[in-house]
Coordinates of C-alpha atoms in Angstrom, one line a residue:
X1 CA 161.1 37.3 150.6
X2 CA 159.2 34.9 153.4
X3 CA 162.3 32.8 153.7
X4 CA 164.7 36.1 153.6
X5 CA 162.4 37.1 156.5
X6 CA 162.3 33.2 158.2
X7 CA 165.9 33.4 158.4
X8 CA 166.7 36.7 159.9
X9 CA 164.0 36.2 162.3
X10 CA 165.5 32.5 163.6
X11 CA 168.8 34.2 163.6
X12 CA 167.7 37.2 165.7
X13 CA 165.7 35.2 167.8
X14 CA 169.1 32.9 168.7
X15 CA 171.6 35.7 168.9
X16 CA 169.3 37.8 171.4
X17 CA 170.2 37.7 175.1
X18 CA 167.5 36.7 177.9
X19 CA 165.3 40.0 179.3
X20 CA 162.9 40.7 181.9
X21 CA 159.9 39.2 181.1
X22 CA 157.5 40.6 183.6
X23 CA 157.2 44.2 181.9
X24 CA 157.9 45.3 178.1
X25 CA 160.7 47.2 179.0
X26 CA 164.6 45.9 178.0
X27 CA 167.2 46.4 180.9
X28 CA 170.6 45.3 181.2
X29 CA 172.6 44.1 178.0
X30 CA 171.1 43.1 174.4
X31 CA 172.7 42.0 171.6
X32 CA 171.7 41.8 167.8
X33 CA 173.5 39.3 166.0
X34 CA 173.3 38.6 162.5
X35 CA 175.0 36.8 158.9
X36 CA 175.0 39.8 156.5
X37 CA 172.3 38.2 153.9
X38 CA 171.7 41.6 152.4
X39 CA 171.7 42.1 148.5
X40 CA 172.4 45.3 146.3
X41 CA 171.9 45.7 142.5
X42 CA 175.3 47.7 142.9
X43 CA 176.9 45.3 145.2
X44 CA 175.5 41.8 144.9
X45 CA 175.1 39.8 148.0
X46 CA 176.9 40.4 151.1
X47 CA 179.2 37.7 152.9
X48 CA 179.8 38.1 156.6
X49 CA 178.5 39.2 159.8
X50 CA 177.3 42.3 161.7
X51 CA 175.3 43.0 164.5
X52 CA 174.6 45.4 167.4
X53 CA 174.6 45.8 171.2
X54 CA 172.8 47.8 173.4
X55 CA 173.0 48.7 177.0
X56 CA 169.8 49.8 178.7
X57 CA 171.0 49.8 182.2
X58 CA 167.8 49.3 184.6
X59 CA 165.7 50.0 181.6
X60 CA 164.5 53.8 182.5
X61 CA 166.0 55.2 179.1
X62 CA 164.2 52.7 176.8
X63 CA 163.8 52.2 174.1
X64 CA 166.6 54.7 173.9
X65 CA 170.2 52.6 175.1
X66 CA 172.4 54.0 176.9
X67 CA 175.2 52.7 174.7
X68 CA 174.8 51.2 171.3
X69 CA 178.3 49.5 169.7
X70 CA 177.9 48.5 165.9
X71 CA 179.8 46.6 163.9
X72 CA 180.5 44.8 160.8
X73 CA 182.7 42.6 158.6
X74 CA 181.6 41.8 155.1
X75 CA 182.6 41.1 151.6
X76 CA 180.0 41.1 148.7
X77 CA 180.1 38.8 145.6
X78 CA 179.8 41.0 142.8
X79 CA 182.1 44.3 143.3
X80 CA 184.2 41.9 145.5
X81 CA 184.1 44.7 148.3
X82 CA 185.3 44.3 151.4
X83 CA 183.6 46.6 154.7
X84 CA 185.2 46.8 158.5
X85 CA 182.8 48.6 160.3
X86 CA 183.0 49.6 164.3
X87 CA 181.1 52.4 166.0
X88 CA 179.8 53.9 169.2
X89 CA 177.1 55.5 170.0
X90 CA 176.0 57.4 173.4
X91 CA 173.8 60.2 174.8
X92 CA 175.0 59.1 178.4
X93 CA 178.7 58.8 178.3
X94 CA 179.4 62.3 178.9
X95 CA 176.1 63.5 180.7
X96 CA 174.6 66.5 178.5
X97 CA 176.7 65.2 175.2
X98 CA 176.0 62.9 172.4
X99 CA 179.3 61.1 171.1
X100 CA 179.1 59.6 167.9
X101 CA 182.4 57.9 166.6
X102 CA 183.3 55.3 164.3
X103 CA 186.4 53.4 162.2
X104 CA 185.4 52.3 158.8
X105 CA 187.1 50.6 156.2
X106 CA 186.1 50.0 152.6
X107 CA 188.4 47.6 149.8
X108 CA 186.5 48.5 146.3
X109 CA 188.7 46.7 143.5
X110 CA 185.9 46.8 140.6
X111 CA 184.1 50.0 142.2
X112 CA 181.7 51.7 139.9
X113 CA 182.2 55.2 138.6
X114 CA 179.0 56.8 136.0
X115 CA 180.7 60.4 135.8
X116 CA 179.9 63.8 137.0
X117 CA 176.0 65.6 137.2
X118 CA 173.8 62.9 137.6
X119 CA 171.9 62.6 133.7
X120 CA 174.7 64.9 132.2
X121 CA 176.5 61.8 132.1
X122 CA 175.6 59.0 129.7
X123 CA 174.7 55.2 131.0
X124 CA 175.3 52.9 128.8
X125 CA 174.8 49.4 129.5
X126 CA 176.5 48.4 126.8
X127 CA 180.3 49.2 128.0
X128 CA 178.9 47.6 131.7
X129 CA 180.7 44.6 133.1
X130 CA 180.9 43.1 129.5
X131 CA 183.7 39.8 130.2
X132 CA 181.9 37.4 127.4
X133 CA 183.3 39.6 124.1
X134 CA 185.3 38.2 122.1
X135 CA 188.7 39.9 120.2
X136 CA 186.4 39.6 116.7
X137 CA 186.4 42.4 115.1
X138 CA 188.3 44.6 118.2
X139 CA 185.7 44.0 120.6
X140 CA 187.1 43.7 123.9
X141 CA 186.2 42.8 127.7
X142 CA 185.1 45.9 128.9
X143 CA 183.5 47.4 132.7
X144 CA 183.9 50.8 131.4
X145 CA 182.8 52.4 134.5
X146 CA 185.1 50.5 136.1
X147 CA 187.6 51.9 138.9
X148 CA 189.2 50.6 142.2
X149 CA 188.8 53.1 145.6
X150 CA 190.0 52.6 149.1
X151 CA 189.0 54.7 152.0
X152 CA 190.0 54.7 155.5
X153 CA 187.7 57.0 157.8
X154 CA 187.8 57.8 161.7
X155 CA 185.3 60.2 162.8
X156 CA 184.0 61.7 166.1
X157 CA 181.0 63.8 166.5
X158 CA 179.4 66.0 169.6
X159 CA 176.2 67.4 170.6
X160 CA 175.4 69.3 173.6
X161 CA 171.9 71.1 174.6
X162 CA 171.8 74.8 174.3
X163 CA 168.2 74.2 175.4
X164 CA 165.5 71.2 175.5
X165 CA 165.5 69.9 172.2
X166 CA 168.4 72.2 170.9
X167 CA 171.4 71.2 170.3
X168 CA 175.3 72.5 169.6
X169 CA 176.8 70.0 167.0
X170 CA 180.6 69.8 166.4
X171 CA 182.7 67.2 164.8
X172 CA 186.3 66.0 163.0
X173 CA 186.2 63.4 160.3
X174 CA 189.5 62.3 159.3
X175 CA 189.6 60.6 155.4
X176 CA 191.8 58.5 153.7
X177 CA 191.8 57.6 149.7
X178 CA 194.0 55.6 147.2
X179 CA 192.0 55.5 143.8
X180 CA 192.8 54.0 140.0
X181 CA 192.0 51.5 137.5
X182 CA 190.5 47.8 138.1
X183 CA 192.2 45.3 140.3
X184 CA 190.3 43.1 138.2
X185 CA 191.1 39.1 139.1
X186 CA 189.3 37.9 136.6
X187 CA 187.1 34.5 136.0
X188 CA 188.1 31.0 135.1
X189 CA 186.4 30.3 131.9
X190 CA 188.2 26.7 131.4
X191 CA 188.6 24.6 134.8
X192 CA 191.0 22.3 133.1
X193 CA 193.1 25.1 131.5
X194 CA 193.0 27.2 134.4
X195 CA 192.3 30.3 131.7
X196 CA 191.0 33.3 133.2
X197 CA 188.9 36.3 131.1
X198 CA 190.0 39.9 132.0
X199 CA 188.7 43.0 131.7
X200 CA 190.7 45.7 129.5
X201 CA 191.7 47.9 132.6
X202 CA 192.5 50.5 130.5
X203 CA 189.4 51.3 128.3
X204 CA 187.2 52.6 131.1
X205 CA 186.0 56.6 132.1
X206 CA 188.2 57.0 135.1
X207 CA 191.3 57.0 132.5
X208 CA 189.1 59.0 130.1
X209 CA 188.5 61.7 132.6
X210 CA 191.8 61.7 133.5
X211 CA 192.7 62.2 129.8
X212 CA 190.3 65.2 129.8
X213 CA 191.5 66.5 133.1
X214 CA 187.7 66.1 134.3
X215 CA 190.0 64.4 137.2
X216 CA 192.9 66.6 138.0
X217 CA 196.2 64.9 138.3
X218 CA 196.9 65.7 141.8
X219 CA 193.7 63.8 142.8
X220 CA 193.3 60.4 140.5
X221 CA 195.3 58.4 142.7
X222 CA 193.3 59.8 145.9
X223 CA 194.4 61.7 148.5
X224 CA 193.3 63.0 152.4
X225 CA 190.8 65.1 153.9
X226 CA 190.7 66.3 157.8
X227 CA 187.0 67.6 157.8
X228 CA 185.7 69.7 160.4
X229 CA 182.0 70.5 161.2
X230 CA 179.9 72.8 163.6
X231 CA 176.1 73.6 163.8
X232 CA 172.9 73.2 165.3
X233 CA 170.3 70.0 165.9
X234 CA 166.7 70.4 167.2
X235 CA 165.2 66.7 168.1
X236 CA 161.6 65.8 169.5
X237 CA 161.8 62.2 168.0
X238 CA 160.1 59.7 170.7
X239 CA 162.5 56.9 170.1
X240 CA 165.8 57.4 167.5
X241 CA 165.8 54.0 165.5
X242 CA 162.1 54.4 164.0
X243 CA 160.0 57.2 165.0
X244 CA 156.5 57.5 165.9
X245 CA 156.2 61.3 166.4
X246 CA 158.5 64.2 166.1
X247 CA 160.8 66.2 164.2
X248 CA 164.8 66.0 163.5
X249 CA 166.5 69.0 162.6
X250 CA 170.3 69.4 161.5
X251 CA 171.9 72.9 160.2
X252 CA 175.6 72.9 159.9
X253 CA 178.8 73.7 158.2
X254 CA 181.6 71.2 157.0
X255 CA 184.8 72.1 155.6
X256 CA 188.2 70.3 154.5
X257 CA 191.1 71.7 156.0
X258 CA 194.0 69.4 154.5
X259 CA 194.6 70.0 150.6
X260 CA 192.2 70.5 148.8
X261 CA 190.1 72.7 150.7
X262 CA 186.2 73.4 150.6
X263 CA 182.9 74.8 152.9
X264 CA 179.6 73.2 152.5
X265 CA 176.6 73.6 153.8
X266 CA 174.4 71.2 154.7
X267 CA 170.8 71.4 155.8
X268 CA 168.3 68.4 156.7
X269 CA 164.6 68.6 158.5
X270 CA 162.5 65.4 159.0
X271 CA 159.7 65.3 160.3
X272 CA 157.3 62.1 161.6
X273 CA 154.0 62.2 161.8
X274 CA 151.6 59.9 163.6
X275 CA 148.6 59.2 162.0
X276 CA 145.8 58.1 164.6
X277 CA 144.1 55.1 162.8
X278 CA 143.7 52.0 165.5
X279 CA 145.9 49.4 164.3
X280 CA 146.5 47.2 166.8
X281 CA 150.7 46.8 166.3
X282 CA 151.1 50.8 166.4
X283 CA 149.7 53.8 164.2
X284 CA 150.9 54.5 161.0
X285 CA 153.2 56.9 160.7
X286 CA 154.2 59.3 157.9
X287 CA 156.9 60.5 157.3
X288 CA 159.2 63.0 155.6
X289 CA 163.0 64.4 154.8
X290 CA 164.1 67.5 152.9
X291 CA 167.5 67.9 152.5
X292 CA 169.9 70.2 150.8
X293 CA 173.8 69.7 150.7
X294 CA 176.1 72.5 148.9
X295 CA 179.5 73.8 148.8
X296 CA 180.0 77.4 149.7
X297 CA 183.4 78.0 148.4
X298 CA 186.4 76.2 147.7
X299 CA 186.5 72.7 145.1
X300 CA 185.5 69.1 146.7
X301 CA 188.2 67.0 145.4
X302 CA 187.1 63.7 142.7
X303 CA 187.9 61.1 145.4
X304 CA 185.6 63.4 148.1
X305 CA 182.7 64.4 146.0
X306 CA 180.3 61.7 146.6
X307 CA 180.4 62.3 150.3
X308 CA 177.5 63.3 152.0
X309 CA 178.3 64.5 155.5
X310 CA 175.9 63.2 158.2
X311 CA 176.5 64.1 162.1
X312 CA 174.7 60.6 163.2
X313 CA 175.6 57.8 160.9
X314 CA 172.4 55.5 160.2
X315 CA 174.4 53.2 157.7
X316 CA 178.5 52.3 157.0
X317 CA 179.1 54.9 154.8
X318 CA 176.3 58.0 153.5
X319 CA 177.2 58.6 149.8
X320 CA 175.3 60.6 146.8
X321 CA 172.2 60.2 145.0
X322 CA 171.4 56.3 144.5
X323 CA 171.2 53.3 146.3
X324 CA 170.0 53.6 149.9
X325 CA 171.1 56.7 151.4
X326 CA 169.2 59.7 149.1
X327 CA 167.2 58.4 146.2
X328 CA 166.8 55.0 146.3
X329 CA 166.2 53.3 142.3
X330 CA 169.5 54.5 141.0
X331 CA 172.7 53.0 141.0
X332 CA 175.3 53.5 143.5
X333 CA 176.4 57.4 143.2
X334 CA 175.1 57.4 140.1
X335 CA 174.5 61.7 140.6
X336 CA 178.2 63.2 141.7
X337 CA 177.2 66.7 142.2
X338 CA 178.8 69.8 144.2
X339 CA 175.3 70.9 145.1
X340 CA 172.0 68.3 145.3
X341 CA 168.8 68.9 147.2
X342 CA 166.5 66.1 147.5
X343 CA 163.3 64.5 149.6
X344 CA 161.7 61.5 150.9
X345 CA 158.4 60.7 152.0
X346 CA 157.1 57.3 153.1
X347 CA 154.4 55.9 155.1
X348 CA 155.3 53.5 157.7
X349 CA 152.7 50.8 158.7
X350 CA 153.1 48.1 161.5
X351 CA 151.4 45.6 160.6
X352 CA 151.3 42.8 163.2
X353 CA 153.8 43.1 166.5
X354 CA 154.2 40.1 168.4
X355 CA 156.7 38.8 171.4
X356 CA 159.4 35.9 171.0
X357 CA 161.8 34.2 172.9
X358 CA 161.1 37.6 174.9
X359 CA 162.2 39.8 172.1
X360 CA 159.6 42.2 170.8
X361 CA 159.2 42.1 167.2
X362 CA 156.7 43.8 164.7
X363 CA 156.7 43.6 160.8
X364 CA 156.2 47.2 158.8
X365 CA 155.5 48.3 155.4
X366 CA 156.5 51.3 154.0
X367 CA 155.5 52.8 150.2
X368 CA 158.1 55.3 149.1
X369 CA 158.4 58.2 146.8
X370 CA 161.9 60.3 146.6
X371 CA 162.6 63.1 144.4
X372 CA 165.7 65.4 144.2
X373 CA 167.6 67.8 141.7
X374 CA 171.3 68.9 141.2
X375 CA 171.6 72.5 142.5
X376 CA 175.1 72.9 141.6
X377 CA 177.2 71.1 139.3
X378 CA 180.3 70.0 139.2
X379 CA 183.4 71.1 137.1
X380 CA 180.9 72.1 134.8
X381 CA 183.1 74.4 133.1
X382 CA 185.4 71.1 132.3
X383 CA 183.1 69.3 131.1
X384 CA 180.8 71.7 128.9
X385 CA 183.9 72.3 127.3
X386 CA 184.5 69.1 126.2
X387 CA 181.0 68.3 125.0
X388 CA 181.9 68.9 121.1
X389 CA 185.8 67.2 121.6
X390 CA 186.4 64.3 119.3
X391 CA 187.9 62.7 122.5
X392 CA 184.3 62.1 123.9
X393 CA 184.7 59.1 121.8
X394 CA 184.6 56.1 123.9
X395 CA 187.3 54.2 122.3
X396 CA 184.9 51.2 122.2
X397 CA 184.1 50.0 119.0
X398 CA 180.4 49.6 118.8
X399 CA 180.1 47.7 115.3
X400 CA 181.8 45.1 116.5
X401 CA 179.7 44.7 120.4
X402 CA 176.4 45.0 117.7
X403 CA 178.4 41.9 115.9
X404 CA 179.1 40.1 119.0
X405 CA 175.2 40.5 119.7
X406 CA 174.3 39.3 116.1
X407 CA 176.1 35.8 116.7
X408 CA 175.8 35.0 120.6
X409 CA 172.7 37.3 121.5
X410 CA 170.6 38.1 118.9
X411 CA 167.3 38.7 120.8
X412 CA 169.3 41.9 122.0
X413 CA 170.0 43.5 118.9
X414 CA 166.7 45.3 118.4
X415 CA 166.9 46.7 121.4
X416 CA 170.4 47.2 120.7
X417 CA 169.6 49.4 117.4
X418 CA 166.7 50.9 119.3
X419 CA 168.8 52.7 121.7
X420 CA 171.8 53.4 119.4
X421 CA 171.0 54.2 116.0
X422 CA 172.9 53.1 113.2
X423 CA 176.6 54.3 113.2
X424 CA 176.8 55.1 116.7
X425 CA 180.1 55.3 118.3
X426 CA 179.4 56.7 122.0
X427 CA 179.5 59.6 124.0
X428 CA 179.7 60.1 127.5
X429 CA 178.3 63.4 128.5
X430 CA 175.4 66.0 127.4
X431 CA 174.8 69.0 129.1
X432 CA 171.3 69.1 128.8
X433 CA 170.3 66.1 131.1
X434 CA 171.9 67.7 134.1
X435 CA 169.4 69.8 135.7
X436 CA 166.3 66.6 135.3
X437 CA 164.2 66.1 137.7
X438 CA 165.5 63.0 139.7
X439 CA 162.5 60.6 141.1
X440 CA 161.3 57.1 142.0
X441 CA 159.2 55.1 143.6
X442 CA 158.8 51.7 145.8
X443 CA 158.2 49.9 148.8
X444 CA 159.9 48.3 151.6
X445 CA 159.4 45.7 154.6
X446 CA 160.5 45.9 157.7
X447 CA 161.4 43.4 160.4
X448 CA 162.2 45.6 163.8
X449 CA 163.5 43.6 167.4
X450 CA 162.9 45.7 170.7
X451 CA 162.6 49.0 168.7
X452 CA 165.6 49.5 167.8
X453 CA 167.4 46.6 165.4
X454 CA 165.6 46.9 162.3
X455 CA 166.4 44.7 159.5
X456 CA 165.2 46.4 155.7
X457 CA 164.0 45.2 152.2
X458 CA 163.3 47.9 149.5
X459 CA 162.6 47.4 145.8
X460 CA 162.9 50.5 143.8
X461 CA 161.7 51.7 140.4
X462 CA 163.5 55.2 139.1
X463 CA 161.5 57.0 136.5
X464 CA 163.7 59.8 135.4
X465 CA 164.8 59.0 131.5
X466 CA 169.2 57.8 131.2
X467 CA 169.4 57.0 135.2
X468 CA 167.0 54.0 135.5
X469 CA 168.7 50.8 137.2
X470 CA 165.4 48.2 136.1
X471 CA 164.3 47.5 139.6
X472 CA 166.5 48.1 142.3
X473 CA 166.7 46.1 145.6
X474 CA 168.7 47.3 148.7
X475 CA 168.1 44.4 151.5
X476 CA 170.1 45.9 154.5
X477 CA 169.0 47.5 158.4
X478 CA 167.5 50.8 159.6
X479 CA 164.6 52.8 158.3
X480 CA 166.7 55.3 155.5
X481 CA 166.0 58.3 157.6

């Protein structure tokens, strides 16, 4: 962690762009520039570059900007995703109106899919990213939450004040998805050979829920959503990035209007809190986010129903419970849900703050807890049905993985038997888990320039029984909420 932290600060201290030095207050143009060193239990490490830049004018609206451009371009070493990232963000281009728009991009060839209502659906490590098996005894290479996804978004959001603090909130998001099995390229096992190991792209739970009709046929290969949203924000944060005081607010509706069509609702409050203990970098601040996300009416399409709409986009992409967006500890939407409500609280502590190459930097630590809970499932009906359905079998033949483990791992086999019992042959969903309580535990460190480029480290524990990742590290930028 100290040389994660000794790199990003020589590399933001490089990229950043000479200031005024007589007061602490950033005028004209800064810029943020940095090699995407980030990691993800989901994801791997990140390859690539992404930065910001900010416009402060003659300084009168900081630490606010008056424009902030973002971007990114990235490819990470495990899922072999690829991320093109550009966005704007402005409270002054129009004068009374926030605009908030972005392009994204996302390649996922070996993108992971756990199945629907969070516990509900069975994790087993066993059928994960397995290329070592063997053909003994019909053991094959499996990832058997393995998938591939595209998605192509362009979005634009407004706000305009009704009152001080008050806000109108309106917005299109325009989506594009192409979804199916593995593009797997495989690994060379024999350098001299040139032999590669594949996975078995057709032994995974996408095809299985497809077999099922868990996902319909008219939405496996992806599809296109033209989302439109309108509601209300209330905002009395002092500064947007990372808070000291104040509350943020959102209320709104959001509904697909191209094929399949749907109305959620979608209700956040966070609120930040400062704490007045006399540390010299800043006081401690806590704070908080309850959330609650739902669909009204209608069905969210498979490729749609990890979405979780956001009017102000903090990260690339805001997806379902797991990794950094809502409950940090799980996997990657590892809790696909048509209702979820869910909270936050952390306490932020500065603690040092210091000046460099006439940047202004401080280092933060915030303890975490998050909790949440599936309000409404999804296709429950489908799936509860198929609970008792001989087809729940995975297809995998487990006597001969426990082999494979007997002759090239047999430290693992205990644990092995533990977990499965003798004669088990897999399942993949029971009803029972799906209404669990969902919650974890961790801390972060934080690495803020100027107040508003904040670079993150979290490490995660979950503690809710069939969703735990082991611990979970998300190294990325910005405070989660």
């Amino acid at each position: 962690m100290k040389k994660f932290l000794s790199i990003v600060l020589v590399f933001a201290c490089l990229a950043a762009s000479a200031q005024e030095k007589e007061k602490e207050v950033k005028k004209g143009w800064s810029f943020g520039v940095l090699p995407t060193a980030t990691y993800s239990k989901d994801n791997g490490f990140q390859a690539g570059a992404f930065g910001d830049v900010y416009y402060y004018g003659d300084g009168s609206t900081y630490p606010d900007p008056l424009h902030k451009i973002s971007w990114e371009g990235s490819y990470f070493t495990n899922s072999h995703r690829m991320r093109f990232y550009l966005a704007y963000d402005s409270k002054y281009l129009i004068p009374n109106m926030r605009v908030n728009a972005s392009v994204t991009y996302v390649g996922d060839p070996l993108y992971t899919f756990w199945g629907f209502n969070g516990a509900a659906s069975v994790q087993d490590y066993a059928l994960w990213s397995n290329r070592d098996l063997t053909t003994v005894g019909g053991a094959k290479n499996v990832n058997y939450y393995g998938m591939s996804r595209d998605m192509l978004r362009v979005l634009a959001n407004f706000q305009g004040q009704i009152v001080p603090h008050l806000n109108w909130a309106a917005g299109i998001n325009f989506w594009w998805w192409r979804m199916g099995s593995m593009r797997d390229n495989g690994v060379t096992v024999n350098k001299d050979t040139k032999e590669k190991k594949y996975y078995d792209t057709a032994v995974t739970l996408y095809d299985k829920y497809v077999e099922l009709g868990a996902i319909k046929a008219d939405e496996k290969n992806g599809g296109l959503a033209l989302e439109l949203n309108a509601g209300v924000v209330y905002d009395t944060r002092d500064i947007e990035a990372a808070p000291n005081k104040g509350i943020w607010a959102e209320a709104y509706l959001n509904g697909n209007v191209l094929q399949h069509q749907y109305l959620k609702a979608c209700v956040y409050f966070r609120h930040y809190i400062s704490i007045p203990i006399p540390i010299p970098a800043g006081n401690p601040v806590f704070a908080y986010r309850v959330a609650w996300q739902q669909t009204l009416a209608g069905e969210t399409p498979f490729y749609m129903i990890q979405n979780v709409p956001l009017l102000v986009q903090r990260n690339m992409i805001s997806e379902g419970f797991g990794s950094s967006n809502t409950i940090r500890g799980m996997r990657e939407n590892r809790v696909l849900a048509e209702g979820l409500a869910w909270a936050n609280l952390e306490l932020r502590v500065k603690l040092v703050s210091f000046k460099l190459f006439n940047q202004y930097f401080y280092v933060a630590l915030n303890p975490f807890f998050d909790a949440g809970i599936i309000t409404k499932g999804y296709r429950t009906n489908i799936m509860n049905g198929i609970v008792n359905d001989a087809n729940l079998i995975t297809a995998y033949d487990y006597p001969a993985y426990r082999q494979y483990l007997v002759d090239k791992k047999p430290k693992e086999v205990a644990s092995f038997d533990a977990v499965h019992g003798a004669g088990y042959q897999g399942t993949i969903y029971d009803s029972s888990n799906m209404n669990k309580l969902l919650y974890s535990a961790g801390a972060g460190l934080k690495l803020a320039m100027n107040q508003n480029f904040v670079i993150s480290a979290e490490f995660a524990k979950c503690f809710t029984p069939g969703l735990d990742a082991g611990l979970w590290i998300g190294i990325g930028v910005n405070y989660q909420f």
